[in-house]
Coordinates of C-alpha atoms and ligand atoms in Angstrom, one line a residue:
M28 CA -0.2 0.2 0.0
S29 CA 1.4 3.5 -0.9
K30 CA 1.9 5.8 1.8
E31 CA -0.8 7.8 0.8
A32 CA -3.3 5.4 0.5
Q33 CA -2.2 4.0 4.0
Q34 CA -2.8 7.5 5.2
R35 CA -6.1 7.5 3.6
M36 CA -6.8 4.5 5.5
E37 CA -5.8 5.9 8.7
K38 CA -8.0 8.9 8.5
I39 CA -11.0 6.5 7.4
V40 CA -10.5 4.4 10.6
S41 CA -9.9 7.3 12.9
L42 CA -13.0 9.1 11.8
C43 CA -15.0 5.8 12.0
K44 CA -13.8 5.4 15.6
R45 CA -14.4 9.4 16.6
R46 CA -18.1 9.9 14.9
G47 CA -19.3 6.3 16.1
F48 CA -19.4 4.2 13.1
I49 CA -16.9 1.1 13.9
F50 CA -15.2 0.3 17.2
Q51 CA -12.9 -2.6 17.8
S52 CA -14.7 -5.2 19.6
S53 CA -14.5 -5.6 23.5
E54 CA -11.7 -2.8 23.1
I55 CA -11.6 -2.0 27.0
Y56 CA -10.3 -5.3 27.4
G57 CA -7.5 -4.7 24.4
G58 CA -10.0 -5.7 21.4
L59 CA -10.5 -9.3 20.0
N60 CA -8.6 -9.6 16.4
G61 CA -11.2 -10.0 13.6
F62 CA -14.3 -8.8 15.7
W63 CA -16.0 -5.3 14.9
D64 CA -18.8 -3.4 16.9
Y65 CA -20.8 -0.8 15.1
G66 CA -21.6 2.6 17.0
P67 CA -24.7 4.6 16.4
M68 CA -23.8 6.0 12.9
G69 CA -22.4 2.5 11.8
A70 CA -25.7 0.9 13.0
E71 CA -27.5 3.4 10.8
L72 CA -25.4 3.0 7.9
K73 CA -25.6 -1.0 7.9
R74 CA -29.3 -1.0 8.4
N75 CA -29.7 1.5 5.3
L76 CA -27.3 -0.9 3.1
R77 CA -29.2 -4.0 4.5
D78 CA -32.6 -2.4 3.6
T79 CA -31.6 -1.4 0.2
W80 CA -30.2 -4.9 -0.5
W81 CA -33.5 -6.3 0.7
Q82 CA -35.7 -3.7 -1.0
T83 CA -34.0 -4.2 -4.4
M84 CA -33.4 -7.8 -4.1
T85 CA -36.8 -9.2 -2.8
R86 CA -39.5 -6.5 -2.4
D87 CA -39.0 -4.6 -6.0
R88 CA -39.3 -8.1 -7.6
D89 CA -42.3 -10.7 -7.8
D90 CA -39.5 -13.5 -8.4
V91 CA -37.6 -13.6 -5.1
V92 CA -38.8 -14.4 -1.5
G93 CA -37.1 -14.3 1.8
L94 CA -35.7 -16.5 4.5
D95 CA -34.5 -16.0 8.1
A96 CA -32.6 -19.1 9.4
S97 CA -31.0 -20.3 12.3
I98 CA -27.0 -19.7 12.2
I99 CA -26.5 -23.2 13.6
M100 CA -27.9 -26.1 11.5
H101 CA -27.8 -29.8 11.6
P102 CA -24.0 -30.8 11.3
T103 CA -24.6 -32.8 8.1
V104 CA -25.4 -30.0 6.3
W105 CA -21.6 -29.0 6.3
T106 CA -20.6 -32.5 5.4
A107 CA -23.2 -32.3 2.4
S108 CA -22.0 -28.9 1.6
G109 CA -18.4 -29.9 1.5
H110 CA -17.4 -27.4 3.9
V111 CA -16.0 -30.1 6.4
D112 CA -13.8 -31.7 4.0
T113 CA -12.5 -28.4 2.1
F114 CA -13.6 -25.3 3.7
S115 CA -10.0 -24.5 4.8
D116 CA -7.1 -22.2 4.1
P117 CA -3.5 -23.3 3.9
M118 CA -1.7 -22.1 7.3
S119 CA 1.8 -21.9 8.4
T120 CA 3.2 -21.3 12.0
C121 CA 6.2 -19.5 12.8
K122 CA 8.6 -21.7 14.7
H123 CA 9.8 -18.8 16.7
C124 CA 7.0 -16.3 17.8
K125 CA 4.6 -18.9 17.2
K126 CA 2.2 -16.7 15.4
L127 CA 0.0 -18.1 12.2
V128 CA 0.1 -16.9 8.8
R129 CA -2.3 -17.6 6.0
S130 CA 0.2 -19.2 3.5
D131 CA -1.5 -17.6 0.4
Q132 CA -1.4 -14.0 1.9
W133 CA 2.4 -14.7 3.1
W134 CA 3.6 -12.2 0.3
A135 CA 0.9 -9.5 0.9
M136 CA 1.9 -9.9 4.7
M137 CA 5.5 -9.5 3.9
A138 CA 5.1 -6.1 1.9
E139 CA 3.2 -4.5 4.8
Q140 CA 6.1 -5.2 7.4
K141 CA 8.5 -2.4 8.5
W142 CA 11.5 -4.8 8.3
T143 CA 10.9 -6.0 4.7
Q144 CA 10.3 -2.4 4.0
S145 CA 13.7 -1.5 5.6
V146 CA 15.6 -4.3 3.4
A147 CA 13.9 -3.0 0.7
E148 CA 15.7 0.3 0.9
L149 CA 19.1 -1.5 0.7
V150 CA 18.1 -2.7 -2.8
E151 CA 18.9 -1.0 -5.9
S152 CA 15.7 0.2 -7.0
G153 CA 14.0 -1.8 -9.8
T154 CA 16.6 -4.5 -9.7
N155 CA 17.5 -7.4 -7.1
R156 CA 21.0 -6.2 -6.5
F157 CA 22.5 -5.1 -3.2
Q158 CA 25.6 -4.6 -1.3
P159 CA 26.3 -7.7 1.0
A160 CA 28.1 -5.4 3.3
D161 CA 25.0 -3.3 3.7
L162 CA 22.8 -6.2 4.6
L163 CA 25.5 -7.4 7.1
K164 CA 25.3 -4.0 8.7
W165 CA 21.5 -4.1 8.8
G166 CA 21.6 -7.6 10.4
K167 CA 23.9 -6.3 13.2
G168 CA 21.7 -3.1 13.6
K169 CA 18.4 -2.3 12.7
G170 CA 17.4 -5.7 12.0
K171 CA 17.6 -6.6 15.5
Q172 CA 14.7 -4.6 16.3
L173 CA 12.6 -5.4 13.3
A174 CA 13.0 -8.9 12.5
P175 CA 14.7 -10.6 15.6
N176 CA 14.6 -14.0 14.5
L177 CA 15.7 -13.7 10.9
A178 CA 18.8 -15.7 10.1
L179 CA 20.7 -12.8 8.9
V180 CA 20.0 -11.0 12.4
R181 CA 20.7 -14.0 14.4
N182 CA 24.0 -15.1 12.6
P183 CA 24.6 -12.5 10.3
D184 CA 28.1 -13.4 9.4
V185 CA 27.6 -17.0 8.3
T186 CA 24.2 -16.2 6.5
I187 CA 26.1 -13.1 4.5
S188 CA 29.1 -15.7 3.9
W189 CA 26.8 -18.7 2.2
L190 CA 24.5 -15.9 0.4
A191 CA 27.8 -14.3 -1.3
E192 CA 28.8 -17.8 -2.2
E193 CA 25.5 -18.8 -3.7
I194 CA 25.7 -15.4 -5.7
E195 CA 29.2 -16.3 -6.9
K196 CA 28.0 -19.6 -8.2
G197 CA 25.0 -17.9 -9.9
R198 CA 22.6 -19.3 -7.7
G199 CA 21.8 -16.2 -5.8
P200 CA 18.1 -14.8 -5.3
A201 CA 16.4 -14.8 -8.7
D202 CA 13.6 -12.0 -7.3
A203 CA 12.7 -10.2 -4.2
T204 CA 10.6 -12.9 -2.9
E205 CA 13.6 -15.2 -2.9
L206 CA 15.8 -12.8 -1.3
Y207 CA 13.9 -12.6 1.8
K208 CA 14.1 -16.6 1.8
F209 CA 17.8 -16.4 1.5
L210 CA 18.3 -13.8 4.3
A211 CA 15.7 -16.5 6.6
T212 CA 18.1 -19.6 5.7
E213 CA 21.1 -20.3 7.9
Q214 CA 21.9 -23.7 7.1
M215 CA 20.8 -24.2 3.3
A216 CA 22.0 -27.9 3.2
I217 CA 19.9 -28.9 6.1
T218 CA 16.6 -26.7 5.8
G219 CA 16.7 -25.8 2.2
L220 CA 15.3 -22.2 1.6
V221 CA 13.5 -21.1 4.4
T222 CA 10.4 -18.9 4.1
P223 CA 10.4 -16.3 7.1
C224 CA 7.5 -15.2 9.0
P225 CA 6.5 -11.8 8.1
H226 CA 6.2 -11.0 11.8
C227 CA 9.6 -11.7 13.2
G228 CA 11.5 -13.1 10.3
G229 CA 11.8 -16.8 12.0
E230 CA 11.0 -20.0 10.0
L231 CA 7.8 -20.9 8.8
T232 CA 6.5 -24.4 8.9
A233 CA 5.2 -25.9 5.8
P234 CA 1.7 -24.9 4.9
R235 CA -1.3 -27.2 6.0
P236 CA -4.9 -26.9 5.7
F237 CA -7.0 -25.0 8.4
N238 CA -10.5 -25.7 8.7
L239 CA -12.2 -22.2 9.0
M240 CA -15.4 -22.9 10.7
F241 CA -16.2 -22.3 14.3
R242 CA -17.0 -25.4 16.1
S243 CA -19.0 -25.7 19.3
H244 CA -21.4 -28.2 21.0
Y245 CA -25.2 -28.2 21.2
G246 CA -26.4 -29.4 24.6
P247 CA -24.9 -29.6 27.9
V248 CA -22.6 -32.7 26.9
E249 CA -19.5 -32.0 24.8
S250 CA -18.9 -35.0 22.9
E251 CA -18.4 -35.8 19.0
D252 CA -21.9 -36.8 18.9
N253 CA -23.1 -33.2 19.3
I254 CA -20.8 -31.2 17.3
C255 CA -22.0 -28.0 15.8
Y256 CA -20.8 -25.4 13.7
L257 CA -21.2 -21.6 13.2
R258 CA -22.3 -21.2 9.6
P259 CA -19.6 -20.1 7.5
E260 CA -22.2 -18.6 5.0
T261 CA -25.8 -18.3 4.9
A262 CA -26.5 -19.9 1.8
Q263 CA -26.8 -23.4 2.7
A264 CA -29.9 -22.8 4.7
I265 CA -31.5 -21.6 1.6
F266 CA -30.9 -25.1 -0.1
V267 CA -32.0 -27.0 2.9
Q268 CA -35.3 -25.2 3.5
F269 CA -35.7 -24.9 -0.8
K270 CA -38.6 -27.4 -0.4
N271 CA -40.4 -25.8 2.2
V272 CA -40.3 -22.4 0.8
L273 CA -41.5 -24.0 -2.7
D274 CA -44.3 -25.8 -1.2
S275 CA -45.7 -23.0 1.1
S276 CA -45.0 -20.0 -1.3
R277 CA -46.3 -19.4 -4.7
V278 CA -43.3 -19.5 -6.7
K279 CA -42.2 -21.2 -9.5
V280 CA -38.8 -21.9 -11.1
P281 CA -37.3 -19.6 -12.1
F282 CA -37.2 -18.0 -8.5
G283 CA -35.0 -16.7 -6.0
I284 CA -34.6 -17.3 -1.9
A285 CA -32.7 -14.1 -0.4
Q286 CA -31.3 -14.2 3.0
I287 CA -29.4 -11.7 5.1
G288 CA -27.2 -12.7 8.5
K289 CA -24.5 -13.4 10.4
A290 CA -21.7 -15.6 9.1
F291 CA -18.5 -16.6 10.9
R292 CA -14.9 -17.7 9.6
N293 CA -12.2 -18.5 11.9
E294 CA -10.0 -16.4 9.4
I295 CA -6.1 -17.3 10.1
T296 CA -5.0 -13.5 9.4
P297 CA -7.9 -11.0 9.9
R298 CA -6.8 -8.3 7.9
N299 CA -7.5 -4.7 6.6
Y300 CA -9.6 -3.5 9.1
T301 CA -13.2 -4.8 8.7
F302 CA -12.6 -6.2 5.2
R303 CA -11.6 -9.8 6.5
S304 CA -13.4 -10.4 9.9
R305 CA -14.2 -13.4 11.8
E306 CA -17.8 -12.7 12.3
F307 CA -19.5 -10.6 9.5
E308 CA -22.9 -10.3 8.0
Q309 CA -23.6 -11.9 4.3
M310 CA -26.6 -10.9 2.0
E311 CA -27.1 -14.0 -0.2
L312 CA -29.5 -14.7 -3.1
E313 CA -29.8 -18.2 -4.3
F314 CA -31.7 -18.0 -7.8
F315 CA -32.9 -21.2 -8.7
I316 CA -33.3 -21.8 -12.8
R317 CA -34.2 -24.5 -15.2
P318 CA -31.2 -26.6 -16.0
D319 CA -30.2 -25.7 -19.7
D320 CA -31.4 -29.3 -20.8
A321 CA -35.2 -28.5 -19.4
V322 CA -35.0 -25.1 -21.5
R323 CA -34.2 -26.7 -24.4
L324 CA -36.8 -29.5 -24.0
I325 CA -39.5 -26.8 -23.4
H326 CA -38.4 -24.2 -26.1
G327 CA -36.1 -26.4 -28.7
H328 CA -33.2 -23.9 -28.0
V329 CA -31.0 -22.5 -25.1
E330 CA -30.0 -18.7 -25.3
K331 CA -26.3 -18.4 -24.5
W332 CA -24.5 -15.2 -23.6
R333 CA -23.1 -13.2 -26.4
D334 CA -21.4 -9.8 -26.5
G335 CA -23.9 -7.1 -26.3
A336 CA -27.0 -9.5 -25.3
D337 CA -29.9 -7.5 -23.7
L338 CA -29.7 -8.3 -20.1
S339 CA -32.7 -6.0 -19.2
A340 CA -35.7 -8.6 -19.0
P341 CA -35.2 -12.1 -18.5
S342 CA -36.4 -14.7 -21.3
P343 CA -37.8 -18.0 -20.8
T344 CA -35.3 -19.2 -23.2
W345 CA -32.3 -18.0 -21.1
G346 CA -29.6 -20.8 -20.4
W347 CA -27.7 -20.5 -17.3
E348 CA -24.9 -18.1 -18.9
M349 CA -27.7 -15.4 -19.5
W350 CA -28.9 -15.6 -16.1
H351 CA -25.1 -15.2 -14.5
R352 CA -24.5 -12.2 -16.9
Y353 CA -28.2 -10.8 -15.9
W354 CA -27.1 -11.1 -12.1
V355 CA -23.9 -9.3 -12.7
D356 CA -25.9 -6.8 -14.6
Q357 CA -28.4 -6.4 -11.7
R358 CA -25.5 -6.1 -8.9
T359 CA -23.9 -3.6 -10.6
K360 CA -27.0 -1.3 -11.1
Y361 CA -27.7 -2.0 -7.2
Y362 CA -24.3 -0.7 -6.3
D363 CA -24.3 2.5 -8.7
S364 CA -27.8 3.0 -6.7
V365 CA -25.9 3.3 -3.2
G366 CA -23.1 5.5 -4.7
L367 CA -20.5 2.9 -6.1
G368 CA -20.2 3.5 -9.4
T369 CA -18.3 1.6 -12.1
D370 CA -15.1 4.1 -11.7
V371 CA -14.5 2.2 -8.2
L372 CA -15.8 -1.1 -9.1
D373 CA -13.7 -3.8 -11.1
Y374 CA -14.5 -7.3 -12.3
H375 CA -12.8 -10.5 -12.0
W376 CA -13.6 -13.6 -14.1
Q377 CA -12.2 -16.7 -12.2
K378 CA -10.0 -18.7 -14.1
P379 CA -11.1 -22.8 -14.0
E380 CA -8.3 -23.5 -11.4
E381 CA -9.5 -20.5 -9.1
L382 CA -13.4 -21.9 -8.9
A383 CA -14.6 -23.4 -5.8
H384 CA -15.6 -26.8 -5.9
Y385 CA -19.3 -26.2 -6.3
A386 CA -19.0 -23.4 -9.1
R387 CA -18.9 -23.8 -12.8
A388 CA -18.0 -19.9 -13.3
T389 CA -17.5 -17.0 -10.8
V390 CA -17.4 -13.7 -11.4
D391 CA -15.9 -11.3 -8.4
I392 CA -17.1 -7.5 -8.1
L393 CA -14.2 -6.0 -6.7
F394 CA -14.1 -2.5 -5.0
K395 CA -11.3 -0.3 -5.3
F396 CA -10.1 0.1 -1.6
P397 CA -7.4 2.0 -0.4
F398 CA -5.2 -1.1 0.3
G399 CA -6.0 -2.6 -2.9
T400 CA -8.6 -3.7 -5.5
E401 CA -10.6 -6.4 -3.5
E402 CA -13.6 -8.8 -3.7
L403 CA -16.5 -7.2 -2.4
E404 CA -19.2 -9.6 -3.9
G405 CA -19.2 -12.9 -5.6
I406 CA -21.5 -14.2 -8.3
A407 CA -21.3 -17.6 -9.0
A408 CA -23.0 -20.1 -11.2
R409 CA -23.4 -23.3 -8.7
G410 CA -25.0 -25.6 -10.9
D411 CA -27.3 -28.1 -9.0
F412 CA -24.4 -29.0 -6.9
D413 CA -25.9 -28.0 -3.5
L414 CA -29.2 -29.3 -4.0
S415 CA -28.1 -32.9 -5.6
Q416 CA -25.5 -32.9 -2.2
H417 CA -28.4 -32.3 0.2
Q418 CA -31.0 -34.6 -1.5
K419 CA -28.0 -37.4 -1.4
F420 CA -27.1 -36.6 2.2
S421 CA -30.9 -36.1 3.6
G422 CA -32.4 -38.8 1.4
K423 CA -35.1 -36.4 0.8
Q424 CA -36.4 -35.7 -2.6
L425 CA -35.5 -32.0 -3.5
E426 CA -36.7 -32.2 -7.3
V427 CA -39.1 -29.8 -8.6
F428 CA -42.1 -30.8 -11.0
D429 CA -42.4 -28.3 -14.0
E430 CA -45.6 -28.7 -15.8
E431 CA -44.4 -27.0 -18.8
L432 CA -41.6 -29.4 -19.1
K433 CA -44.0 -32.4 -18.9
A434 CA -46.4 -30.9 -21.3
A435 CA -43.5 -30.3 -23.7
T436 CA -41.6 -34.0 -23.4
D437 CA -45.2 -35.6 -23.4
K438 CA -45.2 -34.6 -27.1
L439 CA -42.0 -36.2 -27.8
S440 CA -41.8 -39.6 -29.5
D441 CA -39.5 -42.6 -28.4
E442 CA -37.3 -41.8 -31.1
Q443 CA -36.8 -38.1 -30.3
K444 CA -36.4 -39.1 -26.6
K445 CA -33.6 -41.4 -27.6
E446 CA -32.1 -38.7 -29.8
F447 CA -32.1 -36.4 -26.8
I448 CA -30.3 -39.0 -24.7
D449 CA -27.6 -39.6 -27.4
E450 CA -26.9 -35.6 -27.4
L451 CA -26.6 -35.6 -23.9
F452 CA -24.4 -38.6 -23.9
E453 CA -22.0 -37.0 -26.7
G454 CA -21.8 -33.6 -24.9
R455 CA -21.6 -35.2 -21.4
K456 CA -19.6 -32.7 -19.1
C457 CA -17.9 -35.4 -17.3
A458 CA -16.3 -38.5 -18.9
D459 CA -17.2 -40.7 -16.0
T460 CA -20.9 -40.1 -16.6
T461 CA -22.4 -43.6 -17.7
R462 CA -25.1 -43.7 -20.5
E463 CA -27.1 -45.4 -17.8
E464 CA -26.8 -42.3 -15.3
I465 CA -27.6 -40.1 -18.4
S466 CA -30.8 -42.1 -19.1
V467 CA -32.0 -41.9 -15.6
Y468 CA -31.8 -38.4 -15.7
A469 CA -33.4 -37.6 -19.1
D470 CA -36.2 -40.0 -17.8
K471 CA -36.8 -37.9 -14.9
L472 CA -37.0 -34.8 -17.3
F473 CA -39.2 -36.5 -19.4
K474 CA -41.7 -37.0 -16.5
G475 CA -41.0 -33.1 -15.7
F476 CA -38.5 -33.3 -13.0
Y477 CA -35.3 -32.0 -12.2
L478 CA -33.1 -30.4 -9.8
P479 CA -33.1 -26.6 -10.4
H480 CA -29.6 -24.8 -11.2
V481 CA -28.2 -22.1 -9.0
I482 CA -26.9 -18.6 -9.6
E483 CA -25.6 -17.0 -6.5
P484 CA -24.9 -13.1 -5.7
S485 CA -23.2 -13.2 -2.4
A486 CA -22.2 -9.7 -1.0
G487 CA -20.6 -9.1 2.5
L488 CA -22.5 -6.1 4.3
D489 CA -19.5 -5.3 6.3
R490 CA -17.3 -5.2 3.0
M491 CA -19.8 -3.1 1.5
A492 CA -19.9 -0.7 4.7
L493 CA -16.3 -0.2 4.4
A494 CA -16.5 0.5 0.5
V495 CA -19.1 3.0 0.9
L496 CA -17.1 4.9 3.7
A497 CA -13.9 4.6 1.6
A498 CA -15.3 5.6 -1.3
A499 CA -17.4 8.6 0.4
F500 CA -14.5 10.1 2.5
D501 CA -13.2 13.3 1.1
E502 CA -10.9 16.2 2.6
E503 CA -11.2 19.4 0.8
T504 CA -10.1 22.9 1.5
V505 CA -12.4 25.6 2.2
T506 CA -12.5 29.1 3.4
D507 CA -14.5 30.1 6.2
E508 CA -16.8 33.3 6.4
K509 CA -13.8 35.2 8.0
G510 CA -11.6 34.2 4.7
K511 CA -9.7 31.6 6.7
A512 CA -8.8 28.1 5.0
E513 CA -9.4 25.1 6.6
T514 CA -9.6 21.6 6.1
R515 CA -13.3 19.9 5.4
T516 CA -13.7 16.4 6.2
V517 CA -16.7 15.2 4.4
L518 CA -18.4 11.6 3.9
R519 CA -20.2 12.1 0.5
L520 CA -22.4 9.1 1.3
H521 CA -25.3 8.5 -1.0
P522 CA -28.3 10.0 0.6
R523 CA -30.1 6.6 0.6
I524 CA -27.4 5.3 2.9
A525 CA -26.4 8.0 5.2
P526 CA -27.1 7.6 8.7
V527 CA -28.7 10.7 9.4
K528 CA -30.7 12.3 6.5
C529 CA -31.2 15.8 7.7
A530 CA -30.2 17.9 10.8
I531 CA -32.0 20.4 12.0
F532 CA -30.7 23.6 13.9
P533 CA -32.4 26.6 15.7
L534 CA -29.7 29.7 14.7
L535 CA -29.5 30.5 18.3
K536 CA -30.2 28.1 21.3
N537 CA -31.2 31.0 23.7
R538 CA -34.0 32.3 21.9
P539 CA -37.1 29.9 22.8
E540 CA -39.1 30.8 19.6
L541 CA -36.1 29.5 17.4
V542 CA -36.0 26.5 19.4
A543 CA -39.6 25.8 19.5
K544 CA -40.0 26.2 15.8
A545 CA -37.0 23.9 15.0
R546 CA -38.5 21.1 17.6
E547 CA -41.5 21.3 15.8
V548 CA -39.7 20.9 12.2
E549 CA -37.9 17.9 13.8
A550 CA -40.9 16.3 15.1
S551 CA -42.5 16.8 11.7
L552 CA -39.6 14.8 10.0
R553 CA -38.7 12.3 12.5
R554 CA -41.4 9.9 11.9
H555 CA -40.3 9.5 8.2
M556 CA -36.5 9.5 8.5
N557 CA -33.7 9.6 10.7
V558 CA -32.9 13.2 11.8
F559 CA -30.7 14.9 14.3
Y560 CA -31.3 17.9 16.2
D561 CA -28.5 20.0 17.4
E562 CA -28.4 23.6 19.0
A563 CA -24.7 23.3 20.3
G564 CA -22.1 25.8 19.0
A565 CA -21.7 27.9 15.9
I566 CA -23.6 26.9 12.8
G567 CA -20.5 26.5 10.7
R568 CA -19.3 24.1 13.3
R569 CA -22.5 22.3 13.4
Y570 CA -22.3 22.0 9.6
R571 CA -18.7 20.4 9.7
R572 CA -20.1 17.9 12.5
Q573 CA -22.7 16.9 10.1
D574 CA -20.5 17.0 7.0
E575 CA -18.2 14.4 8.8
I576 CA -21.0 12.0 9.4
G577 CA -22.4 12.3 5.6
T578 CA -25.7 13.9 6.6
P579 CA -26.7 15.0 3.2
F580 CA -28.8 18.1 4.4
C581 CA -29.2 20.6 7.3
V582 CA -32.0 22.8 7.8
T583 CA -31.7 25.9 10.1
V584 CA -34.7 27.6 11.7
D585 CA -33.5 31.7 12.0
F586 CA -35.5 34.9 12.5
D587 CA -37.0 34.8 8.9
T588 CA -38.6 31.6 9.7
I589 CA -40.3 32.9 12.9
G590 CA -41.5 36.3 10.6
E591 CA -39.4 38.4 12.7
N592 CA -38.3 40.2 9.3
G593 CA -41.5 40.5 7.7
P594 CA -44.1 38.0 6.7
E595 CA -42.7 37.0 3.1
K596 CA -40.3 34.7 4.4
L597 CA -42.5 33.3 7.5
D598 CA -42.3 29.6 7.8
T599 CA -39.3 29.1 5.5
V600 CA -36.1 27.7 6.5
T601 CA -32.6 27.3 4.8
L602 CA -32.0 24.0 3.6
R603 CA -28.1 23.5 3.1
H604 CA -26.6 20.8 0.9
R605 CA -23.6 18.9 2.0
D606 CA -21.7 17.9 -1.0
S607 CA -22.0 21.7 -2.6
M608 CA -22.4 23.7 0.8
Q609 CA -25.3 25.4 -1.3
Q610 CA -28.1 27.0 0.8
E611 CA -31.9 27.6 -0.5
R612 CA -35.0 29.1 1.1
I613 CA -37.7 26.7 1.2
P614 CA -41.0 26.4 2.7
I615 CA -41.2 24.2 5.7
A616 CA -44.3 22.8 4.0
E617 CA -42.3 21.4 1.1
L618 CA -39.4 20.0 3.2
R619 CA -40.7 16.5 3.8
A620 CA -41.2 16.0 0.1
R621 CA -38.0 17.4 -1.0
L622 CA -36.0 15.4 1.3
E623 CA -37.8 12.3 0.4
A624 CA -37.3 12.4 -3.1
A625 CA -33.6 12.6 -2.5
I626 CA -33.4 9.8 0.2
L627 CA -35.7 7.1 -1.0
Ligands
GAP710 N1 -22.0 -18.5 -0.3 C1 -20.9 -18.1 -1.0 C2 -19.7 -17.5 -0.1 O1 -20.1 -17.4 0.9 P1 -17.7 -15.9 -0.4 O2 -17.0 -15.5 -1.7 O3 -16.6 -17.1 0.4 O4 -19.0 -16.9 -1.2 C3 -19.1 -14.0 0.1 O5 -18.4 -14.8 0.7 C4 -18.9 -12.6 0.4 O6 -18.9 -12.8 1.7 C5 -17.6 -11.7 0.1 O7 -17.6 -11.3 -1.3 C6 -17.5 -11.0 1.0 O8 -18.1 -9.7 0.8 C7 -18.1 -11.7 2.1 N2 -16.9 -12.2 3.2 C8 -16.6 -13.4 2.9 N3 -15.6 -13.7 3.9 C9 -15.4 -12.5 4.8 C10 -14.8 -12.1 5.9 N4 -13.8 -12.7 6.7 N5 -15.0 -10.9 6.2 C11 -15.8 -10.1 5.7 N6 -16.5 -10.5 4.5 C12 -16.3 -11.6 4.1

């Protein structure tokens, strides 16, 4: 992270604490790594984001319904989903300081350390060349404090002499990564190149898988028979309750089930403020669609993705690729509606080797955080992986009956059905699939049954909160009434998600008529939006306080409002706009409508 980005991040973190957005969990006890609390402003911000997501994903649509499931579920859910066996990150332990390091984040963590930055200053910029004498001096001096367990620090002469030998034999470090490994290695012949601990420079163990699920026990006895897990994603409850939702609601494929709730992951190295936490909130939609084979049987063809295809209105002939693109488009529009336009977003189409075990395609929507461009949301095409796993492990039938499919296949002759099976067999995705298995699958389709396929837009609420705060944070130089320049800190949050929508001020707090009128205005708005009444300090200071928490509008009740300067401006107030700092005079009677037009 550049110095500038680091400073910006520090300012955001400091503002979040100062103005009650985000606090460290259990701070008075020294905090707990990876856990965060949201203060009064943060709680409002998160609630607004949650509400906009729910509104957009469920209430604005007639094809999505909601779910609110328990956090702890039957443990077999997590065996079926693959989490017990595969939900792990590679972890190394430092043999010296015993700290844990997520191996695939090793290089990113190294880059953040003072000792690696200090060593980097000794290397000729843009090359991998250095003076061994400089490193020796560093190992005997500065290094002692910064990386006490690095071989170069513990045994500088030996480490540098064999490094010089290796370089002379043409086997020196090929790049910066290798240079740090050389500096961590004392006895090459015995240990091979050692990977240094980012924290102290000591030797890291080889990576081993570490399961990220938090384990607990239900009931009073702690045994292997009553293990349970805090859910690592909200998605599985949706799959497990799929049939209940289908049977109890008037929904038909294609349709979605949305859920917002807490998820827990015992992250090895929680990093970057709230970005990677151990407890966080997810907002997930599982959107169930017909398998492409069913679409083909009903409509004779399947619409696949092609550049420029119209994604505005779903079509019954869409295959999974079109639905996948559609949801990427929908989610992009949603982000724009909360102030995250395409200028701050990016997209990463995962390569086949990056895909999770359940996914046939995944797009990550990325946000340009100060610490780097990182994932905000993943949109995965999960096929029928989850439903078929839960069907297998629970023994319960999760297939749906599709009347249109049945009607279409009833018209097929035996010859046409055989042709269909032949085509499936030829185009089979997996060479292991036998003709018999394909026939069983096709027979079900001919009877109108299938397991729906799934497109899953999965967003993290905490990451989204951090993203909108980072995008909104701004500092600008302004001149006050006396012509003095000062720095104005302002959160340019979209009015829809701003914690406070409007602040109401009486010009002076010692004039009861002004106070009474301001309180009246406050009361008239409070039932409709989150407002804040403030009478303390100069008006300019009150504006600045609201700017810092992103309040888009401030209303001031002055002598004109109460008719002291004549009847023309009676019952009008000044409305001040956060971003432009422009003020306008408007009748109190029009205030609510004006504000609502901006915040809804
Ligand atoms: N059901 C799919 C799923 O859980 P994921 O990519 O692991 O996919 C989805 O998580 C989203 O949840 C991420 O894009 C991110 O926004 C959020 N998320 C995941 N792990 C997180 C963590 N440790 N801290 C904060 N947010 C996290």
